[in-house]
Short mmCIF file of C-alpha atoms and ligand atoms in Angstrom, two decimals:
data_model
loop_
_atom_site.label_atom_id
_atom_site.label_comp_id
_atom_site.label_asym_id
_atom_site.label_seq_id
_atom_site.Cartn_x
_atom_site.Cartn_y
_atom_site.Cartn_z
CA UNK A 1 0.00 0.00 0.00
CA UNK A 2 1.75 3.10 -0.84
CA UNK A 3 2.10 5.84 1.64
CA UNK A 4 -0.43 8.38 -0.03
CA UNK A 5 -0.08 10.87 2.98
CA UNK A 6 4.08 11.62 2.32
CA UNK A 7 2.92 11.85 -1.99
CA UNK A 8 0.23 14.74 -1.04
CA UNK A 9 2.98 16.46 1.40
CA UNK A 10 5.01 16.11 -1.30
CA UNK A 11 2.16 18.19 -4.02
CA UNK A 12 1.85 20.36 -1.46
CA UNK A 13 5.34 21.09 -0.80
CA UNK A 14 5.58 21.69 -4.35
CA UNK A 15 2.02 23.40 -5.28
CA UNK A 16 2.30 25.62 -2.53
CA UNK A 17 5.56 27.47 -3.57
CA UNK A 18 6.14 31.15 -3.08
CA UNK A 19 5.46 31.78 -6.90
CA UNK A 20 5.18 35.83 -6.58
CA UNK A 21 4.65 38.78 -4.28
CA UNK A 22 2.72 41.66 -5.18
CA UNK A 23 2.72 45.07 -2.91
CA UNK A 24 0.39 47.87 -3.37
CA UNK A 25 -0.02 51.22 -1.39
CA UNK A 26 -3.31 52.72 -0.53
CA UNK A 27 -4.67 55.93 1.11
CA UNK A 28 -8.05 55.07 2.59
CA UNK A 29 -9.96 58.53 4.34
CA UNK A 30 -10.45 58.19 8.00
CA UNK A 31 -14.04 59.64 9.49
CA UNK A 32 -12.68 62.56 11.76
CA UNK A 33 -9.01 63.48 12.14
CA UNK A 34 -7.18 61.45 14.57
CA UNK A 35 -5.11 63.37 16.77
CA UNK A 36 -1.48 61.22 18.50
CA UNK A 37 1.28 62.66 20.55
CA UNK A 38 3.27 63.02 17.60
CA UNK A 39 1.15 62.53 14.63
CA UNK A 40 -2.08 63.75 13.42
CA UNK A 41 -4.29 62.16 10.20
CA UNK A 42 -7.18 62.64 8.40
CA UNK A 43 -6.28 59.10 6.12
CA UNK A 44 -4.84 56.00 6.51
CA UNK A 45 -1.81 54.60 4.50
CA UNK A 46 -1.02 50.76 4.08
CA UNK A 47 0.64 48.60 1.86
CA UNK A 48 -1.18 46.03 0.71
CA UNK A 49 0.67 42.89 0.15
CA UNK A 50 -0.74 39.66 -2.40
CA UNK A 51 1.45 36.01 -2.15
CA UNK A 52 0.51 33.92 -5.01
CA UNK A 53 1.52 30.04 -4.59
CA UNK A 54 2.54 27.67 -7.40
CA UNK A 55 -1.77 26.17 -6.86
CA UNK A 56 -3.13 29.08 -8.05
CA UNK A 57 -4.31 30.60 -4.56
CA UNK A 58 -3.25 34.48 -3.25
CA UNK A 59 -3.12 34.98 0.11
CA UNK A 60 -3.19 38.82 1.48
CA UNK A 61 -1.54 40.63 4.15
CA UNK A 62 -1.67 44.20 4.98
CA UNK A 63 1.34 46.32 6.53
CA UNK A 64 -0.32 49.77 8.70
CA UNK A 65 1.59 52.70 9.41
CA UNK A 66 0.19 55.98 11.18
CA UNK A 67 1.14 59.50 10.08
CA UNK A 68 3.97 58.17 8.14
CA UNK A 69 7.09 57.26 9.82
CA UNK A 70 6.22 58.83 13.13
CA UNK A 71 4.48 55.89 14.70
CA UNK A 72 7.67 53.99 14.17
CA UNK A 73 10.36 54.26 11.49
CA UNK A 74 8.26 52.11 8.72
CA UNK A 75 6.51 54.41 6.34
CA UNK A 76 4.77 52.78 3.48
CA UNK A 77 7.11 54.07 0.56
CA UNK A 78 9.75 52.05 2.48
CA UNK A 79 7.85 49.10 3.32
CA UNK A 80 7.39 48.78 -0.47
CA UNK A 81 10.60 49.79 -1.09
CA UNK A 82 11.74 47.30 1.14
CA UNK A 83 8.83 44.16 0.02
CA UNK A 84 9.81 44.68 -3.79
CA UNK A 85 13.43 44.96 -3.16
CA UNK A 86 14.72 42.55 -0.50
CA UNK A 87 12.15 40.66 1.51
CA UNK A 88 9.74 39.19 -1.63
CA UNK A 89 12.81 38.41 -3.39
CA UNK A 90 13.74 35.97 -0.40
CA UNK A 91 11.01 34.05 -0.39
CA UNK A 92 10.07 33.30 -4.07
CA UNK A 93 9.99 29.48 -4.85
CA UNK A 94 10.07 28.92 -0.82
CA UNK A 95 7.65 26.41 1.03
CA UNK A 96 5.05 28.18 2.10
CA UNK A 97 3.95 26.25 5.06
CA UNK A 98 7.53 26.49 6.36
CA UNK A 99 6.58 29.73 8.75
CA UNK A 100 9.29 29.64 10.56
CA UNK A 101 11.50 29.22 8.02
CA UNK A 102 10.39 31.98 5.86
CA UNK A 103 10.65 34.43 8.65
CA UNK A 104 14.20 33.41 8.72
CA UNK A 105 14.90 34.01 5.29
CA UNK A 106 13.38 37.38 5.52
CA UNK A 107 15.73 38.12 8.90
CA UNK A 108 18.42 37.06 6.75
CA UNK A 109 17.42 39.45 3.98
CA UNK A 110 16.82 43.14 6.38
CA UNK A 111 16.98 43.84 9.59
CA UNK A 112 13.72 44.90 11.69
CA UNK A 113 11.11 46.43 8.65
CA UNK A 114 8.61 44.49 10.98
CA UNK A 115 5.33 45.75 9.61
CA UNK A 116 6.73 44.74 6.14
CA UNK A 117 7.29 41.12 7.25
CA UNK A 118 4.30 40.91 9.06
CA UNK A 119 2.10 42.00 5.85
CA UNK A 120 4.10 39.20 4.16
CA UNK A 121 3.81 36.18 7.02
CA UNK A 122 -0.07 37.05 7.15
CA UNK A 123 0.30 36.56 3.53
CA UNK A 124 1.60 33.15 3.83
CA UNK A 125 -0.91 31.95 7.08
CA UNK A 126 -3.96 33.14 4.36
CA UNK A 127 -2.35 31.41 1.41
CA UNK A 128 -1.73 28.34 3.37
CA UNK A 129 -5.04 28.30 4.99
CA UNK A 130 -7.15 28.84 2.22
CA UNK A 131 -5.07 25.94 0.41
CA UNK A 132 -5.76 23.58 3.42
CA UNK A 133 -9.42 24.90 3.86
CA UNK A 134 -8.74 25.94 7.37
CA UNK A 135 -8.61 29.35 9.47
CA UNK A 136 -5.43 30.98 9.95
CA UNK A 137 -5.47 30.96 14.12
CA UNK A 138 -6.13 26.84 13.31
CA UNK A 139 -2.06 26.89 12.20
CA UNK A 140 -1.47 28.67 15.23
CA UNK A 141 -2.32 26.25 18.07
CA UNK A 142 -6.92 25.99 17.66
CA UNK A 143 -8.88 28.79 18.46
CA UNK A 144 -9.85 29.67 22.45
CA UNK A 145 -12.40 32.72 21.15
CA UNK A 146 -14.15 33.26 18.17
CA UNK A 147 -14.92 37.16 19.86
CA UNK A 148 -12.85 39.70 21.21
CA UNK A 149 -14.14 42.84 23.38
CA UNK A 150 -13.06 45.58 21.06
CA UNK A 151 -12.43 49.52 22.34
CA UNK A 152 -12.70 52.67 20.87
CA UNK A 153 -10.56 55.40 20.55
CA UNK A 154 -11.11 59.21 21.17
CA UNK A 155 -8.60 61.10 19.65
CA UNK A 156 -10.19 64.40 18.28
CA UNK A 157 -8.88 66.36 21.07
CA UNK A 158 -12.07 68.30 21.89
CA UNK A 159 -13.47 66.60 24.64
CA UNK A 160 -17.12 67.76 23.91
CA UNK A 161 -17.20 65.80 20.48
CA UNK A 162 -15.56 62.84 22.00
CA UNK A 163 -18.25 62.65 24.69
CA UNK A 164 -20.66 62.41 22.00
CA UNK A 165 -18.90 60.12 19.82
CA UNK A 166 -18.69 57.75 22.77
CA UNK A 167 -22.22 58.48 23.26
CA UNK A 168 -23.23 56.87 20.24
CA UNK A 169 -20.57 54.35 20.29
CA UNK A 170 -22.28 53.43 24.03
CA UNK A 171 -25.87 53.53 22.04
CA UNK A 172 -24.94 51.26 19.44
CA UNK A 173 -23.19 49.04 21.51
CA UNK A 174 -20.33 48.66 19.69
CA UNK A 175 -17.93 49.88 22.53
CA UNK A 176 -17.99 50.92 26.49
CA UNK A 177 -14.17 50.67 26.51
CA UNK A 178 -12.61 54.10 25.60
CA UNK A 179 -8.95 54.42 25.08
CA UNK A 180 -8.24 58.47 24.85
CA UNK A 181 -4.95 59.67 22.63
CA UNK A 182 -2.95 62.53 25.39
CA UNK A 183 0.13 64.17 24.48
CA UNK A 184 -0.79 66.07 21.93
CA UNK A 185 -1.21 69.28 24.10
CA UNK A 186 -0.37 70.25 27.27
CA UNK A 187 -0.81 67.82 30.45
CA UNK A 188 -2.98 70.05 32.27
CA UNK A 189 -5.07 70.47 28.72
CA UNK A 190 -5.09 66.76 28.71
CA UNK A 191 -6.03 66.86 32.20
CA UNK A 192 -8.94 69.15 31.91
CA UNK A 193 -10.10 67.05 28.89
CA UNK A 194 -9.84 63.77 30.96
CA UNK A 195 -12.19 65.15 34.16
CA UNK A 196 -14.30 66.08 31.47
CA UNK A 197 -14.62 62.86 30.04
CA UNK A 198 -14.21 60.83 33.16
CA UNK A 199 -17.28 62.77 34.69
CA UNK A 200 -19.66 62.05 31.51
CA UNK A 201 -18.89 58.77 31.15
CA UNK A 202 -18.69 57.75 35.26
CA UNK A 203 -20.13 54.32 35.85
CA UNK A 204 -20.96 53.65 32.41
CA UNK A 205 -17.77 53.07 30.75
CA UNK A 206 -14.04 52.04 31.29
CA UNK A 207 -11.59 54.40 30.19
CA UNK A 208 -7.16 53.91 29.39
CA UNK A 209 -4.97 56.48 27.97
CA UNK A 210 -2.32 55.98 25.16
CA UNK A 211 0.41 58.97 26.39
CA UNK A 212 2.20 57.71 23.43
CA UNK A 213 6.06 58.72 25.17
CA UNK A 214 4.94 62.46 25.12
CA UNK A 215 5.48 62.58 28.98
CA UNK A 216 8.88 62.81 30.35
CA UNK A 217 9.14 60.78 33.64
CA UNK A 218 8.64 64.37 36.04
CA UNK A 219 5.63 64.49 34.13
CA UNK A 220 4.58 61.07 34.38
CA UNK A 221 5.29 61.08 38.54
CA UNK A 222 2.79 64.46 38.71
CA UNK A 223 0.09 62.89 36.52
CA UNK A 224 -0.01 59.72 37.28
CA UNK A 225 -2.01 59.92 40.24
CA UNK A 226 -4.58 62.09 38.84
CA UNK A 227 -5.06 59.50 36.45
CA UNK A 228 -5.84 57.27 38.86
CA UNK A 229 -7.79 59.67 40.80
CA UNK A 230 -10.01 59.98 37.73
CA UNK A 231 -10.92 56.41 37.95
CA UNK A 232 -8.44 55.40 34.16
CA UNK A 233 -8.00 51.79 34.52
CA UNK A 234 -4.74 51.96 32.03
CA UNK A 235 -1.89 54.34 30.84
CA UNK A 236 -0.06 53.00 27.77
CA UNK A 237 3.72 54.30 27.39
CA UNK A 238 3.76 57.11 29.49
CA UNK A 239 7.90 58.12 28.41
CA UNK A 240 9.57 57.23 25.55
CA UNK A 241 10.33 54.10 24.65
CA UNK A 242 14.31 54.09 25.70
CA UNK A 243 13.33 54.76 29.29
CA UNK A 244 12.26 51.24 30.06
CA UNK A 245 13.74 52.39 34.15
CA UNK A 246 11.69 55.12 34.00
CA UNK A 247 8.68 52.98 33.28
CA UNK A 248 9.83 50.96 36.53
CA UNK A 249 10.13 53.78 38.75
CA UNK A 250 6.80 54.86 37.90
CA UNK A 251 5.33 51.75 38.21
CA UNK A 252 6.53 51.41 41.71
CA UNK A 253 5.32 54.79 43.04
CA UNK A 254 1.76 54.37 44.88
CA UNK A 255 -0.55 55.87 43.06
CA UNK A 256 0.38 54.82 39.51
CA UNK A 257 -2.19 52.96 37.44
CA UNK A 258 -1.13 49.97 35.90
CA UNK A 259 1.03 50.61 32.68
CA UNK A 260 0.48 49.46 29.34
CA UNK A 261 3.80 48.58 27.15
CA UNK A 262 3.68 49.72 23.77
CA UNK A 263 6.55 50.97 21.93
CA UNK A 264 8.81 49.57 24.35
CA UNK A 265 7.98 46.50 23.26
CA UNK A 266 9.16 45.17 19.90
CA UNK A 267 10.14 41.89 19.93
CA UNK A 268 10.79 38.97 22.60
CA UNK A 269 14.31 40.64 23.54
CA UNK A 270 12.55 43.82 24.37
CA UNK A 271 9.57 42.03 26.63
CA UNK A 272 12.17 39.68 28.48
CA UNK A 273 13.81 43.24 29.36
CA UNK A 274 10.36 45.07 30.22
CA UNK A 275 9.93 42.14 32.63
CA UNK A 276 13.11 42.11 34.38
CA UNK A 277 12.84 45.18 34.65
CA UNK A 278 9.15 45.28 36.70
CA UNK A 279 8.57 48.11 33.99
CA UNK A 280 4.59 47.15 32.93
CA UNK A 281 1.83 45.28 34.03
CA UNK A 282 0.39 44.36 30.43
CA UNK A 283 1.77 44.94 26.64
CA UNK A 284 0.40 45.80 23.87
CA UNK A 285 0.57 42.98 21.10
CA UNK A 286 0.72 44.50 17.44
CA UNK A 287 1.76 42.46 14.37
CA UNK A 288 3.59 45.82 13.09
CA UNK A 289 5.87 45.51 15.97
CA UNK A 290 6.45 41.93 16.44
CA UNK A 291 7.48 40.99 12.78
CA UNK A 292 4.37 38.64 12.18
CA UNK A 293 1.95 36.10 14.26
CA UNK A 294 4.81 34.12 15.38
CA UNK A 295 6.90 36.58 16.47
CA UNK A 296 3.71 38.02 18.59
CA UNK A 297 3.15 34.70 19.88
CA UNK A 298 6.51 34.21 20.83
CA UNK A 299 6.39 38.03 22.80
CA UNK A 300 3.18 36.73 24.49
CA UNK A 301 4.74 33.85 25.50
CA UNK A 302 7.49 35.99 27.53
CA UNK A 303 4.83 38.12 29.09
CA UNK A 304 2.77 35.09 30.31
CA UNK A 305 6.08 33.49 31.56
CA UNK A 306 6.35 36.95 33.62
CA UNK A 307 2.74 37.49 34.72
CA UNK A 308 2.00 40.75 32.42
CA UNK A 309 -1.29 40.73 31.05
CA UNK A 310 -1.81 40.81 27.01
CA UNK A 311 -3.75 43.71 25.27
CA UNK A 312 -4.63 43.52 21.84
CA UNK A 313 -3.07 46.30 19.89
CA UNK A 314 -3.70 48.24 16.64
CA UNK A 315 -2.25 50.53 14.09
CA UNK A 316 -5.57 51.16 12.59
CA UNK A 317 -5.68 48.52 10.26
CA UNK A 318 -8.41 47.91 7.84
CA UNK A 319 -10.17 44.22 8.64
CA UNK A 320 -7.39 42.99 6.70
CA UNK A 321 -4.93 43.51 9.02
CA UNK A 322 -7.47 43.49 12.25
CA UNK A 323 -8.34 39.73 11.07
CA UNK A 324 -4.87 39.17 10.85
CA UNK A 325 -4.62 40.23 14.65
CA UNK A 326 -7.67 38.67 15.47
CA UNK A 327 -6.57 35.10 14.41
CA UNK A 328 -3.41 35.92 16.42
CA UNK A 329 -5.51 36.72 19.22
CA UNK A 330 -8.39 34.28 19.03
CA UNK A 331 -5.29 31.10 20.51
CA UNK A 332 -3.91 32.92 23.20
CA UNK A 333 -4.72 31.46 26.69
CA UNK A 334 -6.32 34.68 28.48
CA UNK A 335 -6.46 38.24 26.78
CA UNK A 336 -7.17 40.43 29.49
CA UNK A 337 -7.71 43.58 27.78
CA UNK A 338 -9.02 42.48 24.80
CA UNK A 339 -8.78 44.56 22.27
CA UNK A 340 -8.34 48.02 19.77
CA UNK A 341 -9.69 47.05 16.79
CA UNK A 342 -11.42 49.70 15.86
CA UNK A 343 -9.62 50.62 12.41
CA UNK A 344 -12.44 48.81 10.24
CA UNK A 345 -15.08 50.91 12.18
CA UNK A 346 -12.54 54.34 11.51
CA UNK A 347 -11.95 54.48 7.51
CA UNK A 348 -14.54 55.78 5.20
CA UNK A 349 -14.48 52.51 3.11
CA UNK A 350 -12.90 48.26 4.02
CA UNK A 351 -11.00 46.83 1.36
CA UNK A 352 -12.53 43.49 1.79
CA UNK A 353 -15.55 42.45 0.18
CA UNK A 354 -17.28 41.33 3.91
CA UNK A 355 -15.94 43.64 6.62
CA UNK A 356 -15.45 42.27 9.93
CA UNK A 357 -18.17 42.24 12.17
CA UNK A 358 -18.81 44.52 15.47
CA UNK A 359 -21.96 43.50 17.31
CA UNK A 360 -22.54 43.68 21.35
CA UNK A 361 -18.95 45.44 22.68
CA UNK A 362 -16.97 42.60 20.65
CA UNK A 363 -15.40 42.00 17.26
CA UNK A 364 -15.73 38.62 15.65
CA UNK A 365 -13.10 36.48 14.50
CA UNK A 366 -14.60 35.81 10.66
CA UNK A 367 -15.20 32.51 9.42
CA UNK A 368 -13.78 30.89 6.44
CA UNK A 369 -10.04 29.44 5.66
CA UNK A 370 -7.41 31.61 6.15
CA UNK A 371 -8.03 35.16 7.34
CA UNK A 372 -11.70 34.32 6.46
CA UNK A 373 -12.02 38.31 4.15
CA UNK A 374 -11.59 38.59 0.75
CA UNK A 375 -9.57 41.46 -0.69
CA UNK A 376 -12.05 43.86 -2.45
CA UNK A 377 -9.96 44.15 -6.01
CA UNK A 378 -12.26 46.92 -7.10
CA UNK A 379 -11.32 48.53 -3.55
CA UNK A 380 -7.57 47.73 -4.28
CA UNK A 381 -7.82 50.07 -7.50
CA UNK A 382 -9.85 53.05 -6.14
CA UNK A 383 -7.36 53.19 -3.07
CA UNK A 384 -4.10 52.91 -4.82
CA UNK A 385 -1.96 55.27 -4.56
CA UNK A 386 -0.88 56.76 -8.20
C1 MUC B 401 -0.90 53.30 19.59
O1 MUC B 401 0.08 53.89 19.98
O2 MUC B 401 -1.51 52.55 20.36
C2 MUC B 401 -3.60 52.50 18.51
C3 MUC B 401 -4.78 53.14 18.55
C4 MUC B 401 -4.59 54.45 18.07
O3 MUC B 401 -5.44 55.33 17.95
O4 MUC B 401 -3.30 54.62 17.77
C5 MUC B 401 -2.67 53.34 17.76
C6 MUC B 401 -1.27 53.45 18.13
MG1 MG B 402 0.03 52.98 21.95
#
């Protein structure tokens, strides 16, 4: 009886090649301008990325950015730049079920460029999946939630909309988590705005603040406890990301609210040293930062080891890249603070033909093999940048 299962490994291997890599940029409008420490935008930039394998089937990916390279030092002309040049290159003719191995080859081709590998491994875990006729999180270790509670962010700046925005957002019940973007102006402007907040929402919603390394650590030590005072459950990356001590410090005056990693936090290397140091109580997962799902798997897997709690991160990404998260998310063992993503819910249009779904405070892992969305082609065009 010959062994059938090693002769369909074997088509597979070969069917399911790396036979081409495709990168696009697009500029989809954002419903209100969106206000960071040290960005502001009014649209959102990604490069989409399309893997076709030797069968025939494309899987997609999608690398985020936010206000160009101000977020962190990816920008989408380089991530393109960088796909087309180096990091597709590497992988053409390559297994595409060997994960691992392709994230190796793409080390081996650049250093960091971590959003542009991620768009790439997503790529891969869609091609794969939809070749297999399973969901992406299902090559990740099964799926422990199908839902994730999902926040919202305020980020206008003028405290009197964003009451009403989460107004509606409580109405609908799409959100009663509100994560509010400081830094921007003063911290007794950001203050002011906060009580002001804090006071209309009391009782009937949960809000964090993303400080985004605007604060120096002076700053942080005088704030911090008004925070608290004001009932936020969460302050993500009060200082910049270098002063990992300063994050300690803080953390172990009384009065300090738990703190949120963020851009501290890049890959395992960083978290092992964010733990040692006692420097945060949860992190911020984001595919952008950690290189791909495995590589955020791998940085969850340091922060369990050390007791901080996981948070879901975001760059805004359209429900391409929030599925992508969302598989990544839907095997960890506990997700305490669910989630941010909102970016879907934020852009004037999806570039999938079935946007993800937000219904009773969560988003929904989507069905299907792979990512379970379809890229919108017709989407693809209108949004492309010329
Ligand atoms: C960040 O720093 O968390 C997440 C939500 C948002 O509005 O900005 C991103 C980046
Ligand atoms: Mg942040």
């Amino acid at each position: 009886m010959p062994d059938t299962t090693l002769t369909i490994a074997a088509d597979l291997r070969r069917d399911t090649a790396v036979a081409e890599i495709r990168s696009t940029i697009v500029d989809v409008p954002t419903v209100r301008g969106h206000k960071l420490s040290q960005t502001s935008i009014t649209a959102q930039s990604y490069v989409v990325v399309e893997l076709m394998l030797a069968n025939g089937v494309t899987g997609i990916g999608e690398a985020a950015t936010l206000g160009g390279p101000r977020w962190s030092e990816e920008s989408v002309e380089a991530i393109k730049a960088n796909i087309d040049a180096y990091l597709a290159p590497s992988l053409i003719g390559h297994a595409s079920d060997r994960f691992e191995a392709a994230a190796a080859r793409m080390d081996a081709a650049a250093k960091r460029n971590n959003a542009a590998k991620a768009a790439i491994e997503t790529a891969l875990f869609d091609a794969v999946g939809k070749t297999l006729g399973v969901p992406a999180a299902l090559l990740l270790g099964g799926i422990v939630r199908d839902r994730v509670p999902v926040l919202w962010t305020l980020a206008s700046g003028d405290s009197a909309q964003e009451v009403e925005e989460a107004e509606r957002k409580l109405a609908a019940r799409l959100h009663d988590t509100f994560k509010v973007k400081i830094g921007a102006q003063s911290a007794e402007a950001d203050l002011a705005r906060l009580r002001h907040l804090s006071r209309a929402l009391e009782g009937r919603a949960r809000l964090i603040v993303d400080v985004n390394q605007a604060w120096d650590e002076a700053v942080s030590a005088r704030c911090l406890p008004a925070l608290a005072d004001m009932g936020i459950v969460l302050v993500e990356q009060p200082v910049p990301a270098w002063n990992v001590a300063a994050m300690a410090r803080l953390r172990a005056r009384p009065g300090t609210p738990p703190l949120l990693a963020d851009e501290c936090v890049f890959d395992a290397h960083d978290m092992l040293a964010v733990a040692q140091a006692g420097a945060a109580d949860a992190v911020s997962l984001k595919l952008v930062k950690h290189a791909g799902l495995l590589g955020l798997h791998k940085v969850a897997a340091v922060a369990e080891a050390a007791g901080i709690a996981l948070y879901g991160g975001c760059l805004l990404e359209s429900s391409i890249g929030a599925a992508a998260h969302l598989h990544a998310f839907a095997g960890l063992r506990e997700l305490a603070w669910g989630c941010e993503h909102f970016g879907p819910q934020i852009l004037t249009d999806d570039l999938v033909t079935e946007p993800l779904r937000f219904a009773d405070f969560h988003v929904h892992l989507p069905s299907g093999p792979g990512l379970g969305v379809q890229l919108d082609q017709q989407k693809l065009r209108r949004y492309a940048r010329q």
